[in-house]
PDB file of C-alpha atoms and ligand atoms in Angstrom:
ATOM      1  CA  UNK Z   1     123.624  52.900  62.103  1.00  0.00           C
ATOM      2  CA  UNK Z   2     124.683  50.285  59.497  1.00  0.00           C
ATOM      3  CA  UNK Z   3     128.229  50.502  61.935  1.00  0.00           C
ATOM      4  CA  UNK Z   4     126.297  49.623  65.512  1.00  0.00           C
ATOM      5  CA  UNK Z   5     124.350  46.821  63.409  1.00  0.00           C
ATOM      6  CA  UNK Z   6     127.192  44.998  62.359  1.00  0.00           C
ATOM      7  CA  UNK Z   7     129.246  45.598  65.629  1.00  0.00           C
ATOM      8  CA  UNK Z   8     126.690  45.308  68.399  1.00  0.00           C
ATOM      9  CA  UNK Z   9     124.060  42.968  66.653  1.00  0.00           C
ATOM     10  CA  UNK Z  10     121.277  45.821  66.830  1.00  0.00           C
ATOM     11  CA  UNK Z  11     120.374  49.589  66.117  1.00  0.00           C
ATOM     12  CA  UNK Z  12     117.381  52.018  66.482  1.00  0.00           C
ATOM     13  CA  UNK Z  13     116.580  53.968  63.718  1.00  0.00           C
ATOM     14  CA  UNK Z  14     114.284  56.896  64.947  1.00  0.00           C
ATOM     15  CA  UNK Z  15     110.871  57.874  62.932  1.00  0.00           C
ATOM     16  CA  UNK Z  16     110.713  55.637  59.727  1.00  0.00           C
ATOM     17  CA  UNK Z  17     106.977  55.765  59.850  1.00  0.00           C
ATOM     18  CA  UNK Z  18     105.101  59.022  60.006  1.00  0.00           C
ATOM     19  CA  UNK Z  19     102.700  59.212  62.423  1.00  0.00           C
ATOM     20  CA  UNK Z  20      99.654  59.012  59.887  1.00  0.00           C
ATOM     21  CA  UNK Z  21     101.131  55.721  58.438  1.00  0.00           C
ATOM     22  CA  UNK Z  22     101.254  54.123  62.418  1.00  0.00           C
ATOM     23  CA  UNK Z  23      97.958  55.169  62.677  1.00  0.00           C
ATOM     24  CA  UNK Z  24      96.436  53.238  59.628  1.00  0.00           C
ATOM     25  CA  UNK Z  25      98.788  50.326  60.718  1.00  0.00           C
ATOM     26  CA  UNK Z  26      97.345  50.710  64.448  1.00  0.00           C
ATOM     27  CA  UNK Z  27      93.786  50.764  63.171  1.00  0.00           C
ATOM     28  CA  UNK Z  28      94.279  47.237  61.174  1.00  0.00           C
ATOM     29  CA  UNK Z  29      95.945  45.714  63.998  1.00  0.00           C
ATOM     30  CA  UNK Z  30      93.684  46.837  66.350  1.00  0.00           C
ATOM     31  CA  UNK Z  31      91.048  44.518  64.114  1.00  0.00           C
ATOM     32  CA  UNK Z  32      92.873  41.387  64.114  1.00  0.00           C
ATOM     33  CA  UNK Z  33      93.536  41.646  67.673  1.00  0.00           C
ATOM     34  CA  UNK Z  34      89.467  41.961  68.613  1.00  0.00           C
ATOM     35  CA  UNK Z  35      89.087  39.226  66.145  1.00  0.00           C
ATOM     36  CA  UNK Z  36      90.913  36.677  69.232  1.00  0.00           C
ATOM     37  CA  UNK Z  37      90.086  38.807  72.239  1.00  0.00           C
ATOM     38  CA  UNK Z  38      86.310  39.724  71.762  1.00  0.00           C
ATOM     39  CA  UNK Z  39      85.130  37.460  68.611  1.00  0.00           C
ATOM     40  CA  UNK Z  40      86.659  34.587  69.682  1.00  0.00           C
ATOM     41  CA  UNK Z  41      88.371  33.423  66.315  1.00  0.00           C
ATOM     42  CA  UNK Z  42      91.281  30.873  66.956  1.00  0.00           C
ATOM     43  CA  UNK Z  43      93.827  29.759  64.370  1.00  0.00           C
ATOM     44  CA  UNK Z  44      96.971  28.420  63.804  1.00  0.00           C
ATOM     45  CA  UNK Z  45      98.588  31.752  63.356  1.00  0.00           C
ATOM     46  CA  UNK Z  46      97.031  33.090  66.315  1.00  0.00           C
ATOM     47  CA  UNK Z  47      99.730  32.086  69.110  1.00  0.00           C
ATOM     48  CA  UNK Z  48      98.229  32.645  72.955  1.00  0.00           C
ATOM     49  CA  UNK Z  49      99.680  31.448  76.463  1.00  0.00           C
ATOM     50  CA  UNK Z  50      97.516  30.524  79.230  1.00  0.00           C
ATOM     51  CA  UNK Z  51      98.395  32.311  82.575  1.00  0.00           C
ATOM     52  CA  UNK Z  52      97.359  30.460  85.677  1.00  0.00           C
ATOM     53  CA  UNK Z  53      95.402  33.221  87.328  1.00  0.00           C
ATOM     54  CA  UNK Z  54      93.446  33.885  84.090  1.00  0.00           C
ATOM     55  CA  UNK Z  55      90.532  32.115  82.375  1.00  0.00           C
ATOM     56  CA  UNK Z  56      91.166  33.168  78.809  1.00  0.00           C
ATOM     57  CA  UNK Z  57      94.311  32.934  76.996  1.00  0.00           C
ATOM     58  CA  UNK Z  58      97.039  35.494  76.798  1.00  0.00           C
ATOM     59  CA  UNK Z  59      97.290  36.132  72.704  1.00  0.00           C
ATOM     60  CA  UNK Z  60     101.148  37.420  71.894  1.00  0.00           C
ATOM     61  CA  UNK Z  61     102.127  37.053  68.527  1.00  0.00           C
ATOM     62  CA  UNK Z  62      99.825  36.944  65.101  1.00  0.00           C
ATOM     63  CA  UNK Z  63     102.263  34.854  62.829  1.00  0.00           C
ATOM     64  CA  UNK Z  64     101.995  34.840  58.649  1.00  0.00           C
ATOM     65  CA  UNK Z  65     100.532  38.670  58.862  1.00  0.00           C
ATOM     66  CA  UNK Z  66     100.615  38.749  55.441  1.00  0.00           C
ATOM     67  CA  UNK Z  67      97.903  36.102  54.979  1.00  0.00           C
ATOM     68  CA  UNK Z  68      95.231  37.598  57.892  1.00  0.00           C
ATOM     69  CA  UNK Z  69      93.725  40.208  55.242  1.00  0.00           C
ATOM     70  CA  UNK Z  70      95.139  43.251  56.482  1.00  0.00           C
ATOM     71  CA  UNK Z  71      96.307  45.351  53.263  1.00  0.00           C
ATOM     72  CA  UNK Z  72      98.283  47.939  55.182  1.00  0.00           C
ATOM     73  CA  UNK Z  73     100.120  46.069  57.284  1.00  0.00           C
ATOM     74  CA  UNK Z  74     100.724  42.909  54.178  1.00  0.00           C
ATOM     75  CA  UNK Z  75     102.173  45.677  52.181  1.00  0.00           C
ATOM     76  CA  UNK Z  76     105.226  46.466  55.076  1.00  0.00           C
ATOM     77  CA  UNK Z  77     105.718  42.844  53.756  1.00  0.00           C
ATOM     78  CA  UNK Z  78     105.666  42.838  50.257  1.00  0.00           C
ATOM     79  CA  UNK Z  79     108.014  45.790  49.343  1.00  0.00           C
ATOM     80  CA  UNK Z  80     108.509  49.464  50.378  1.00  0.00           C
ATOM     81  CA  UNK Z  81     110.644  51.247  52.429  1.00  0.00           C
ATOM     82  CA  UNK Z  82     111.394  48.621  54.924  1.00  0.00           C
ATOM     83  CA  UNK Z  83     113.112  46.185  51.747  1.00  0.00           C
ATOM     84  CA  UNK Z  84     114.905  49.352  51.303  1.00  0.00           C
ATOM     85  CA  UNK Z  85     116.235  49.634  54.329  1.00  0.00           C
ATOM     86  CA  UNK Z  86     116.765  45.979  55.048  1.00  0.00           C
ATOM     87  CA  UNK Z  87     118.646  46.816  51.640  1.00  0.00           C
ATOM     88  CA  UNK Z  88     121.039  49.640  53.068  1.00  0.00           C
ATOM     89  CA  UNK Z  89     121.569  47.904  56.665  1.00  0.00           C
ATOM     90  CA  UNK Z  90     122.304  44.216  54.446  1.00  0.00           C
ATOM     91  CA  UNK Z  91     124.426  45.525  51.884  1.00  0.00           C
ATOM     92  CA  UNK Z  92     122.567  43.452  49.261  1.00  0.00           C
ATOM     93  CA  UNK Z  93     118.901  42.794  47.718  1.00  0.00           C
ATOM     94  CA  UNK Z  94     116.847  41.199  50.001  1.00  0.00           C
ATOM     95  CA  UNK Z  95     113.719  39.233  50.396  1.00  0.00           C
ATOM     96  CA  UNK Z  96     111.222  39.075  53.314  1.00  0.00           C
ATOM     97  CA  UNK Z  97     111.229  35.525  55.008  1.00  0.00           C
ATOM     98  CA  UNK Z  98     108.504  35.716  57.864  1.00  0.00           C
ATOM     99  CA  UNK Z  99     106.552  38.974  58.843  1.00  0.00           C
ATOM    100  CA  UNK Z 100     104.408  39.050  62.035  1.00  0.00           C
ATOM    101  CA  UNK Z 101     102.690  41.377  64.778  1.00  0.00           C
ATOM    102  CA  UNK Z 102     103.915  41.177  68.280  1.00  0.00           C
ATOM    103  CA  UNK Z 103     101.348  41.589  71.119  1.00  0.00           C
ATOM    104  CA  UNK Z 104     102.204  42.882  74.523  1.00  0.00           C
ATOM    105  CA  UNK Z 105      98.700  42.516  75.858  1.00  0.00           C
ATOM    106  CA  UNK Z 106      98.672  45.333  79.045  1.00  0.00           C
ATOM    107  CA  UNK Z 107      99.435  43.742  82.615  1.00  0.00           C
ATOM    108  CA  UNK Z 108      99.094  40.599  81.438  1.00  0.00           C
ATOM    109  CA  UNK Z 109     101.965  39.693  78.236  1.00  0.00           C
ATOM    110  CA  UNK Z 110     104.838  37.767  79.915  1.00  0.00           C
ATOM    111  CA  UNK Z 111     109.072  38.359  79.207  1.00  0.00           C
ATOM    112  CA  UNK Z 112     109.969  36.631  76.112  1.00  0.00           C
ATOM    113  CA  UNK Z 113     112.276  33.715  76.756  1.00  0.00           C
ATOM    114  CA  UNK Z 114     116.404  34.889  76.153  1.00  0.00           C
ATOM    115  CA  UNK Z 115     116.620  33.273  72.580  1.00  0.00           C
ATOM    116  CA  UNK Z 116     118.612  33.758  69.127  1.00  0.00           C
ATOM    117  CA  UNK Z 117     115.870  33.410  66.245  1.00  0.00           C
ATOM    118  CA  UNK Z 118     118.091  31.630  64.492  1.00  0.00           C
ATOM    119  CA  UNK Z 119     122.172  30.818  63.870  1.00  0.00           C
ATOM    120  CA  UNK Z 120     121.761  29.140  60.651  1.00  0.00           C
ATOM    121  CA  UNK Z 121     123.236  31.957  59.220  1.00  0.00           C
ATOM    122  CA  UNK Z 122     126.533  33.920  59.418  1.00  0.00           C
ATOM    123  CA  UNK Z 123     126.369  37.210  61.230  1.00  0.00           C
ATOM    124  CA  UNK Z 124     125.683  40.409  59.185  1.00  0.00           C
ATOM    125  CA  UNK Z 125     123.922  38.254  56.540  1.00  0.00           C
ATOM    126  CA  UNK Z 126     119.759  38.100  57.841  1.00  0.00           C
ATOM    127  CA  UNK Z 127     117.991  40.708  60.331  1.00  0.00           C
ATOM    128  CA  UNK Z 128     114.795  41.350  62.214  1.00  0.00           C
ATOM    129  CA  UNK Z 129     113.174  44.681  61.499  1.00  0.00           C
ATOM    130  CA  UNK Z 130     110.909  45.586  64.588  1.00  0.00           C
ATOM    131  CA  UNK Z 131     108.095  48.356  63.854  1.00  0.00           C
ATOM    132  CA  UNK Z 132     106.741  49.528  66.616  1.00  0.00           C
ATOM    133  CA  UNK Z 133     103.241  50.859  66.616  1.00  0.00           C
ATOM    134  CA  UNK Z 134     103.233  51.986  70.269  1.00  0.00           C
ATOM    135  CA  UNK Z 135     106.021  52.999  72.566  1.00  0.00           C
ATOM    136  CA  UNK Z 136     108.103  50.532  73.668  1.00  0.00           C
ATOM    137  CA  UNK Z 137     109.168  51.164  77.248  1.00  0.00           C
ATOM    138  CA  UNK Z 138     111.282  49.625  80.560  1.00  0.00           C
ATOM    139  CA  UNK Z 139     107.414  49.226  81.634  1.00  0.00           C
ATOM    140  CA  UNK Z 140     105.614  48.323  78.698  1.00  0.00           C
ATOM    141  CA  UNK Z 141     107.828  45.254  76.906  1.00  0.00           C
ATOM    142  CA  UNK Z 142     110.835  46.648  75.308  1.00  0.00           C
ATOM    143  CA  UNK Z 143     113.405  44.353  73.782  1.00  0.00           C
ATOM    144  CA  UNK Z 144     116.851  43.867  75.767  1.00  0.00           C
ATOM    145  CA  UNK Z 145     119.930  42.612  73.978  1.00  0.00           C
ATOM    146  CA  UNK Z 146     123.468  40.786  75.157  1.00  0.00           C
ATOM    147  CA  UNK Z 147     125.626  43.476  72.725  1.00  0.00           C
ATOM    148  CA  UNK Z 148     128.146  41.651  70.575  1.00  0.00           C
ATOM    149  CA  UNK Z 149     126.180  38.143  71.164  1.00  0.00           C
ATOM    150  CA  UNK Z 150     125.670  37.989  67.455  1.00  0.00           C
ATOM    151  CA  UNK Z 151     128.998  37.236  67.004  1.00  0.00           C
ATOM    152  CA  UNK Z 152     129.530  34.405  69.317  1.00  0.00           C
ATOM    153  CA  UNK Z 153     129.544  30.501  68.133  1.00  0.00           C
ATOM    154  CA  UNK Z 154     126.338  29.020  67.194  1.00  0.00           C
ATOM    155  CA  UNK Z 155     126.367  26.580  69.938  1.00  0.00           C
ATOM    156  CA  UNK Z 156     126.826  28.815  72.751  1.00  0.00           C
ATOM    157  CA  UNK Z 157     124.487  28.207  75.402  1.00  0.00           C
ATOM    158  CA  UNK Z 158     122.045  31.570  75.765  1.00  0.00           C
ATOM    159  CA  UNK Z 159     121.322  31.358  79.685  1.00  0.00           C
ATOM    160  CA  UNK Z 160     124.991  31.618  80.058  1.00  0.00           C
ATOM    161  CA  UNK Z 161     125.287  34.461  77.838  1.00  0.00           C
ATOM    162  CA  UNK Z 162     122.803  36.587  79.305  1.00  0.00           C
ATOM    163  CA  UNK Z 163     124.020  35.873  82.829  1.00  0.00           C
ATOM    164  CA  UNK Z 164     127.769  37.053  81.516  1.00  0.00           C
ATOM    165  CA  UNK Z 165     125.678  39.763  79.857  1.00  0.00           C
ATOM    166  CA  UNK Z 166     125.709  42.884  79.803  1.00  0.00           C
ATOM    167  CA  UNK Z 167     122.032  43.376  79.009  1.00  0.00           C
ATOM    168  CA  UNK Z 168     120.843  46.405  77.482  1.00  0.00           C
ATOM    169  CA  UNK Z 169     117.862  47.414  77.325  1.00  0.00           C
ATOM    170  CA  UNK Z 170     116.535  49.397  73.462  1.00  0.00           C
ATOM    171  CA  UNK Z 171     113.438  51.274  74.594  1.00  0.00           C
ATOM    172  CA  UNK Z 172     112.038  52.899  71.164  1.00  0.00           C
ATOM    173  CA  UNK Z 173     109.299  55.275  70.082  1.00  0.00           C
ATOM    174  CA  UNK Z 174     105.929  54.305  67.831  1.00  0.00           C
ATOM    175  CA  UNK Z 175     107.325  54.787  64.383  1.00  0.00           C
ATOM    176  CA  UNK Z 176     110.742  54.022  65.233  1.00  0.00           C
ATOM    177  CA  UNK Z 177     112.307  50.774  63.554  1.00  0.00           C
ATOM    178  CA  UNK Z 178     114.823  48.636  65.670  1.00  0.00           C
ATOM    179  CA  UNK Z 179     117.211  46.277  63.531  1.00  0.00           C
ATOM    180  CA  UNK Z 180     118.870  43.116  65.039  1.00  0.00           C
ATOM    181  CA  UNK Z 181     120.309  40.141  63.695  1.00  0.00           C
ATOM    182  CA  UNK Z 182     118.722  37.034  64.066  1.00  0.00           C
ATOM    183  CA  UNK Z 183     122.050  35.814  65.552  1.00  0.00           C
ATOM    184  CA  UNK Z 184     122.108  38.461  68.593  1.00  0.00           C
ATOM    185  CA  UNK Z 185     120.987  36.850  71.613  1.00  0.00           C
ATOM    186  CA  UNK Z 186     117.827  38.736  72.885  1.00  0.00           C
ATOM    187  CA  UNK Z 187     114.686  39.332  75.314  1.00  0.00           C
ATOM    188  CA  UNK Z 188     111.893  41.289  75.680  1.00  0.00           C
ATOM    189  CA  UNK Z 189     110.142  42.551  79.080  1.00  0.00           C
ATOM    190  CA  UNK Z 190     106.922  41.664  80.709  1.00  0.00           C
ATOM    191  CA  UNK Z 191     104.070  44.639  80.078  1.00  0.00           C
ATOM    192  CA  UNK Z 192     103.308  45.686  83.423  1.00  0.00           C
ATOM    193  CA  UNK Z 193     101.757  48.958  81.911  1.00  0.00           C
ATOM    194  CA  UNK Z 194      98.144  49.541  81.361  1.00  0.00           C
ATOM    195  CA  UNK Z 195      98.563  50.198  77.605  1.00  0.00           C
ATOM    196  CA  UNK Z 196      99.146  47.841  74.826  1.00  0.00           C
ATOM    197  CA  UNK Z 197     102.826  47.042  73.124  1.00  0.00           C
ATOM    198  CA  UNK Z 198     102.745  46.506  69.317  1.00  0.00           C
ATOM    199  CA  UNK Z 199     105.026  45.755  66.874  1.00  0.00           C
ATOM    200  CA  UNK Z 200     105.346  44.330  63.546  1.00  0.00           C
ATOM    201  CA  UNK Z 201     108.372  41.865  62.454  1.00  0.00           C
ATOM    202  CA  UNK Z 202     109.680  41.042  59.634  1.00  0.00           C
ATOM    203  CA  UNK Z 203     113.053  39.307  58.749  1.00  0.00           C
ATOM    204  CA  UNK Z 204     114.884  39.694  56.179  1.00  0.00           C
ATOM    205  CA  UNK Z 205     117.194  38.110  54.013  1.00  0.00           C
ATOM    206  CA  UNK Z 206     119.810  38.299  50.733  1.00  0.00           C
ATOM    207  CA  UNK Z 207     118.015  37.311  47.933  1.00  0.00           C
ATOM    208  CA  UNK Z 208     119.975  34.016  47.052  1.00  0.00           C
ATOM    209  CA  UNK Z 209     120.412  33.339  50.643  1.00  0.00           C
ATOM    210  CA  UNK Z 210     118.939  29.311  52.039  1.00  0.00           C
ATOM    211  CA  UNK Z 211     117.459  29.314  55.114  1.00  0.00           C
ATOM    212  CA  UNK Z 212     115.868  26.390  56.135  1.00  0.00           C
ATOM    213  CA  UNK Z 213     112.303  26.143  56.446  1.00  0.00           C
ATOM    214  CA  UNK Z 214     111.683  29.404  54.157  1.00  0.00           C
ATOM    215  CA  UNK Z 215     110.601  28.382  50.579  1.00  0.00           C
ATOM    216  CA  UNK Z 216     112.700  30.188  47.869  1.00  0.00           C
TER     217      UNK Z 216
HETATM  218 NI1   NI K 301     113.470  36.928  68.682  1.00  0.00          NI
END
């Protein structure tokens, strides 16, 4: 696993959570989410999209999830077997530099723009952990990767990439964990499906490691 990391920028590593533990995580998700959609609260963290043939906004990501009150989920955060395994994919002690939830709202959540989350940092040195709470499908939003993108010059310009490709597509499994790193240039699909796509993020990096705009 740590092998496909380094060489093609991402890996899936099957059942990290047990299926009680996605459970509790679903349940406290579930809460923030009906906190936008039916109680109306809007913040900063809270980022939506408006789609043109829809009156109320699209909600897709729940940034700083450690600070919306949810106790399970904070804790994927603050240590646990996620550090650890940042730990054994990194090769060093790491720190947790941004955690979120991803929403792939059913029908409506569009593709995620091809992007690299950052390249402020040499490959093999800072990943994204992606823990998915629901299965992530060809249907239902999974993420889709340029293989060996990770690698290329930070300047390279990602439309070009992607149309050079090839693009794989990672479906995974609720409970699953899928590691990339932040270099890897990367997707993920429109949810045409009637069921909801959710999965938390959290990056990663070495301890004494700068990145800019993450206190130390
Ligand atoms: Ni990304």
């Amino acid at each position: 696993m740590v092998l496909e990391f380094r060489g093609q920028g991402y890996a899936v590593i099957a059942d990290v959570l047990t299926p009680d533990r996605v459970a509790q995580l679903r349940a406290e998700a579930g809460e923030l989410i009906s906190q936008f959609t039916d109680l109306g609260h809007r913040s900063d963290d809270y980022w939506s999209f408006q789609r043109p043939d829809r009156p109320d906004p699209v909600l897709y990501r729940i940034h700083n999830l450690e600070r919306q009150g949810a106790n399970t989920l904070a804790d994927l955060h603050r240590g646990g077997e996620l550090h650890g395994l940042a730990e054994s994919i990194l090769g060093l002690s790491v720190r947790s530099t941004a955690c979120a939830l991803i929403v792939k709202m059913p029908q409506v959540a569009a593709r995620v723009p091809w992007h690299r989350d950052r390249t402020a940092a040499p490959p093999h040195t800072v990943c994204n952990l992606s823990v998915f709470l629901d299965d992530s499908t060809m249907d239902s939003g999974c993420l889709e990767f340029v293989p060996q993108s990770h690698l290329l010059p930070d300047d390279v310009d990602v439309d070009q990439v992607r149309a050079y490709g090839p693009v794989r597509a990672v479906p995974a499994n609720a409970g699953d964990v899928l590691v990339h790193d932040v270099r890897v240039v990367h997707s993920s699909r429109p949810n045409g499906t009637s069921v909801i796509r959710r999965s938390i993020v959290i990056e990663f990096a070495p301890h004494d490691f700068v990145l800019p705009g993450v206190a130390q």
